[in-house]
Short mmCIF file of N, CA and C in Angstrom, two decimals:
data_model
loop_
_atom_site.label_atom_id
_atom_site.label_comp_id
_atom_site.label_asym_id
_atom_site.label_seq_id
_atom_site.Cartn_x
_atom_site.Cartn_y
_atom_site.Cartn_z
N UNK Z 18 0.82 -1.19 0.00
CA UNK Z 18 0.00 0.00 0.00
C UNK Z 18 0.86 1.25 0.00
N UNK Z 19 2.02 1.55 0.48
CA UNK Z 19 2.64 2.50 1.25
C UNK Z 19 3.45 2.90 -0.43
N UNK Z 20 3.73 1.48 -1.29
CA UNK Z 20 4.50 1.91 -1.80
C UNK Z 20 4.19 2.35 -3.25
N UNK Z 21 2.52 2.17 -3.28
CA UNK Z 21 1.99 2.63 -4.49
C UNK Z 21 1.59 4.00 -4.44
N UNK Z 22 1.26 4.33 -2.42
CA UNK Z 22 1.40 5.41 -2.21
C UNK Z 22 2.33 7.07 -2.58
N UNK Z 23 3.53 6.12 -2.39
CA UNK Z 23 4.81 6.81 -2.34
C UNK Z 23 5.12 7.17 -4.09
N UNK Z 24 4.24 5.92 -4.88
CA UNK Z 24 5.06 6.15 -6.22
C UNK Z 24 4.49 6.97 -7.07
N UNK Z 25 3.33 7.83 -6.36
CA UNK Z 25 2.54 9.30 -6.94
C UNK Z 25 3.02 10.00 -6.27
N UNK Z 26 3.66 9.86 -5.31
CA UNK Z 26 3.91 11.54 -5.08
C UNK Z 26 5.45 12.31 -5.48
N UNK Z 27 5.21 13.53 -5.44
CA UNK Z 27 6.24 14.63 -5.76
C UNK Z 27 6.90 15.09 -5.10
N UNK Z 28 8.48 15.41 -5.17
CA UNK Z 28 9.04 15.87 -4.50
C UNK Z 28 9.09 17.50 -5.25
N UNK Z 29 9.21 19.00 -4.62
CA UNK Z 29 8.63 20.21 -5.03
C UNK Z 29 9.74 21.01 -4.58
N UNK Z 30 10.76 21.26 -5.33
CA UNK Z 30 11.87 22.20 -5.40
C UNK Z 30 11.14 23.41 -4.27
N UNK Z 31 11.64 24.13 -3.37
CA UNK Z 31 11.44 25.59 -2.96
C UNK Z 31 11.37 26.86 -3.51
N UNK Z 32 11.86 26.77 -4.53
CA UNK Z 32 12.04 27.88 -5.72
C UNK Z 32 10.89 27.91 -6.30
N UNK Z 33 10.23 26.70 -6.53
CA UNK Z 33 8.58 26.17 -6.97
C UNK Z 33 7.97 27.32 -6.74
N UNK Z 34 7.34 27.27 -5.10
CA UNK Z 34 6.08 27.72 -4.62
C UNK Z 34 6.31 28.80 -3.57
N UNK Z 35 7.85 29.44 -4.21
CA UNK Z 35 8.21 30.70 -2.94
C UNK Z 35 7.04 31.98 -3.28
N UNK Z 36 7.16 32.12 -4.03
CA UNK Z 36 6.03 33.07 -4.51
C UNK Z 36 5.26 32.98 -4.06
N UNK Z 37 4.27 31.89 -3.49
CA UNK Z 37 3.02 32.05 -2.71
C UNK Z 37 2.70 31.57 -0.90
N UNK Z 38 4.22 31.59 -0.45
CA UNK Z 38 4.17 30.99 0.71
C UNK Z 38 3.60 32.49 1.86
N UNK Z 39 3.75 33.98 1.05
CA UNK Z 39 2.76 34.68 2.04
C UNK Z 39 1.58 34.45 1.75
N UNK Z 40 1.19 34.43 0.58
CA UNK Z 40 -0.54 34.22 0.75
C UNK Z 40 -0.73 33.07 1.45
N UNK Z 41 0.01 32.06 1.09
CA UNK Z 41 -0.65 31.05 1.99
C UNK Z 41 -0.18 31.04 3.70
N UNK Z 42 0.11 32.43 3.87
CA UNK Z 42 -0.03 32.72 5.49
C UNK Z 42 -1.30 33.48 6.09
N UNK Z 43 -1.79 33.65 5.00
CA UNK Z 43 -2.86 34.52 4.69
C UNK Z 43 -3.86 33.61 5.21
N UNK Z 44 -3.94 32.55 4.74
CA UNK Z 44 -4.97 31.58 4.80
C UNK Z 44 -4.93 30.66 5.90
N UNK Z 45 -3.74 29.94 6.44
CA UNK Z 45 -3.75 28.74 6.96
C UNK Z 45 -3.19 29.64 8.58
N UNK Z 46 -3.75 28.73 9.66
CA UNK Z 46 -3.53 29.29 11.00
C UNK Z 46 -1.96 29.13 11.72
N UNK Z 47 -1.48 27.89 11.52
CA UNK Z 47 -0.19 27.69 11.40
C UNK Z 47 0.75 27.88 10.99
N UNK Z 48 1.40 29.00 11.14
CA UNK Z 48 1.71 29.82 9.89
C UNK Z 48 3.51 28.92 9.76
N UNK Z 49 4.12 28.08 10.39
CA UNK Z 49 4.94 26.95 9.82
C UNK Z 49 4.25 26.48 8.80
N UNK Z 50 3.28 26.03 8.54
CA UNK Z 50 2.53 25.05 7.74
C UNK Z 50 2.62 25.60 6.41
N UNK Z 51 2.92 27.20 6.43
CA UNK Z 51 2.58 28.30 4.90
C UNK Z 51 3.40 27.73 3.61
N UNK Z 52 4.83 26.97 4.03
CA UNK Z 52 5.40 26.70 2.64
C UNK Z 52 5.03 25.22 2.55
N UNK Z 53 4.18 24.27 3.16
CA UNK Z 53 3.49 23.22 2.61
C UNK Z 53 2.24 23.55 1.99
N UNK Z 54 1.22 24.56 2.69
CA UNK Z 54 0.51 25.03 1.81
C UNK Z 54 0.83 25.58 0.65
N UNK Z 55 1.41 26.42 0.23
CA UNK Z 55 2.26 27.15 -0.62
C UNK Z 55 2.56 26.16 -1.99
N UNK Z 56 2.99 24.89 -1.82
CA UNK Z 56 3.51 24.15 -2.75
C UNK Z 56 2.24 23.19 -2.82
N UNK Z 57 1.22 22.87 -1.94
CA UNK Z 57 0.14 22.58 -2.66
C UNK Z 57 -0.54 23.40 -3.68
N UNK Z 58 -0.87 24.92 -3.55
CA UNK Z 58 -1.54 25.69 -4.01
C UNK Z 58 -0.57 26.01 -5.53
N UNK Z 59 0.20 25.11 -5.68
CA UNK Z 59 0.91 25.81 -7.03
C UNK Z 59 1.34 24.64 -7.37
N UNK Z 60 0.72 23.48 -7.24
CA UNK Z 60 0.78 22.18 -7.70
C UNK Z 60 -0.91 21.75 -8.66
N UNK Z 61 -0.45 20.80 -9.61
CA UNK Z 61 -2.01 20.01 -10.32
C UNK Z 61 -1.54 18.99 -9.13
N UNK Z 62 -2.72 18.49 -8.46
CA UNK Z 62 -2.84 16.92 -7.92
C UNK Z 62 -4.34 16.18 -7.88
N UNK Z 63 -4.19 15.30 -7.59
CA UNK Z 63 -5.97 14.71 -7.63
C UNK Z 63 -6.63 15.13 -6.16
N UNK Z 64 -5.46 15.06 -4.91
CA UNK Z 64 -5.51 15.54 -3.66
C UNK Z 64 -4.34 15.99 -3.19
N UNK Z 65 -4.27 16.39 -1.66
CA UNK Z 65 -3.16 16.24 -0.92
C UNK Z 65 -3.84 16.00 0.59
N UNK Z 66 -2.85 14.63 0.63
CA UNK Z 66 -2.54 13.88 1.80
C UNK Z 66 -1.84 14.27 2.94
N UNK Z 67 -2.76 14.65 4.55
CA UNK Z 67 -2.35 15.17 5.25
C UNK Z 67 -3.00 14.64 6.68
N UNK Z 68 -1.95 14.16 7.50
CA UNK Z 68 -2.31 13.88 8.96
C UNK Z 68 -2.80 15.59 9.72
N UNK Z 69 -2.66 16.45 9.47
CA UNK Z 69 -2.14 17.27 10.36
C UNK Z 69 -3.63 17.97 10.06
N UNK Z 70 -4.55 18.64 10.93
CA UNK Z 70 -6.28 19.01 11.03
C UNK Z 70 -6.12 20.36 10.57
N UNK Z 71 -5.14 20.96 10.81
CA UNK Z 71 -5.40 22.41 10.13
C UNK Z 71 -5.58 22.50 8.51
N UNK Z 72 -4.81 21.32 7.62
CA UNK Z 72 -5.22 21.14 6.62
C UNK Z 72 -6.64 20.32 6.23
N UNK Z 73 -6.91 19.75 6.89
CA UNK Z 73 -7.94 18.77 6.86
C UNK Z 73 -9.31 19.81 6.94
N UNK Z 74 -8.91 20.31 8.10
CA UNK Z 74 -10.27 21.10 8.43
C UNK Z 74 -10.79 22.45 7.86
N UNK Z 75 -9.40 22.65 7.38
CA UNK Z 75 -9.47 24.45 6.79
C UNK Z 75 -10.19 24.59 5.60
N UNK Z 76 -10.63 25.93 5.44
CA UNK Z 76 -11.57 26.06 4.35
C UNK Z 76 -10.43 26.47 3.32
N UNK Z 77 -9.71 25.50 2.48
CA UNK Z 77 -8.35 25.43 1.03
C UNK Z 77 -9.31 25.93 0.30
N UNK Z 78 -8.26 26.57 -0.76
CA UNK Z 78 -8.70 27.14 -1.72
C UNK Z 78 -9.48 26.08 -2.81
N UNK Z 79 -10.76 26.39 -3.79
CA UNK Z 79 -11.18 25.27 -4.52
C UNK Z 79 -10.62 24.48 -4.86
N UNK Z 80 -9.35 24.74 -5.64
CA UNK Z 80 -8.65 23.46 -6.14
C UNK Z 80 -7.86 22.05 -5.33
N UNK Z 81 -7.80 22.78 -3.91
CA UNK Z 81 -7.07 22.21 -3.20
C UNK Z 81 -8.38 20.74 -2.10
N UNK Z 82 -8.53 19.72 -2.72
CA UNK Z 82 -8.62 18.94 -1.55
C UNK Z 82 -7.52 18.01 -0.57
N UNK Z 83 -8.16 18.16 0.42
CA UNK Z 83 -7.15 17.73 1.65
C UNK Z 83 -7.78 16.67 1.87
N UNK Z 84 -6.90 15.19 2.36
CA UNK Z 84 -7.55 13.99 2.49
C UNK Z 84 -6.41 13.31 3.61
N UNK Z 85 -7.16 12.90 4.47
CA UNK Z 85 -5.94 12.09 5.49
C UNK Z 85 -5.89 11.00 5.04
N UNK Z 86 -4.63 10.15 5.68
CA UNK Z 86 -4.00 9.12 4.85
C UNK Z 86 -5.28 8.08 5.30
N UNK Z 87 -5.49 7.99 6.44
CA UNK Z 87 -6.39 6.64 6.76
C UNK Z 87 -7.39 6.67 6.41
N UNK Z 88 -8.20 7.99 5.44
CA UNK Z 88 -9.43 7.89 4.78
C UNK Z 88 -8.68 7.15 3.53
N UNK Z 89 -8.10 7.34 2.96
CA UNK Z 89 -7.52 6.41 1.83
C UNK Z 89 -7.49 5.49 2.24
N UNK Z 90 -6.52 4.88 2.86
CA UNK Z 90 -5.78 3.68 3.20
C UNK Z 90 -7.73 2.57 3.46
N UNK Z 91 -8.51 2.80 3.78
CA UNK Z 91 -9.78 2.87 3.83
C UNK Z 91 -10.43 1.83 2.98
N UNK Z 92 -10.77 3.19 2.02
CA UNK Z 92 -11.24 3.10 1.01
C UNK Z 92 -10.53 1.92 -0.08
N UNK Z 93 -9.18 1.92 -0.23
CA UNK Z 93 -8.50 0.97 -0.61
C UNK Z 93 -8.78 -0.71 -0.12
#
């Protein structure tokens, strides 16, 4: 499971999504959390996978759904 997991996801240079790591302080309460938001919000994905509730729970921008791993792992 872990490793079909692992073989979609991206690793996201910093140079990527520097550009939007203030807005996304703008948005998210944790404001550590701003350059993971940041590189979601300037990524295509189908989701993003996140233990952590401030993403889970926060109102993301449209494009952005947030999904914890064990609702997947789940559904699978």
């Amino acid at each position: 499971m872990l490793s079909t997991i692992t073989e979609k996801c991206t690793i996201i240079k910093s140079s990527y999504y520097a550009g939007e790591i203030e807005k996304a302080r703008s948005i998210i309460r944790d404001k550590k959390d701003a350059p993971i938001l940041a590189a979601v919000m300037t990524t295509r994905h189908d989701y993003f996978v996140s233990g952590d509730k401030d993403f889970v729970e926060l109102d993301l921008p449209t494009h952005i759904t947030a999904r914890k791993l064990v609702d997947i792992i789940e559904k699978e």
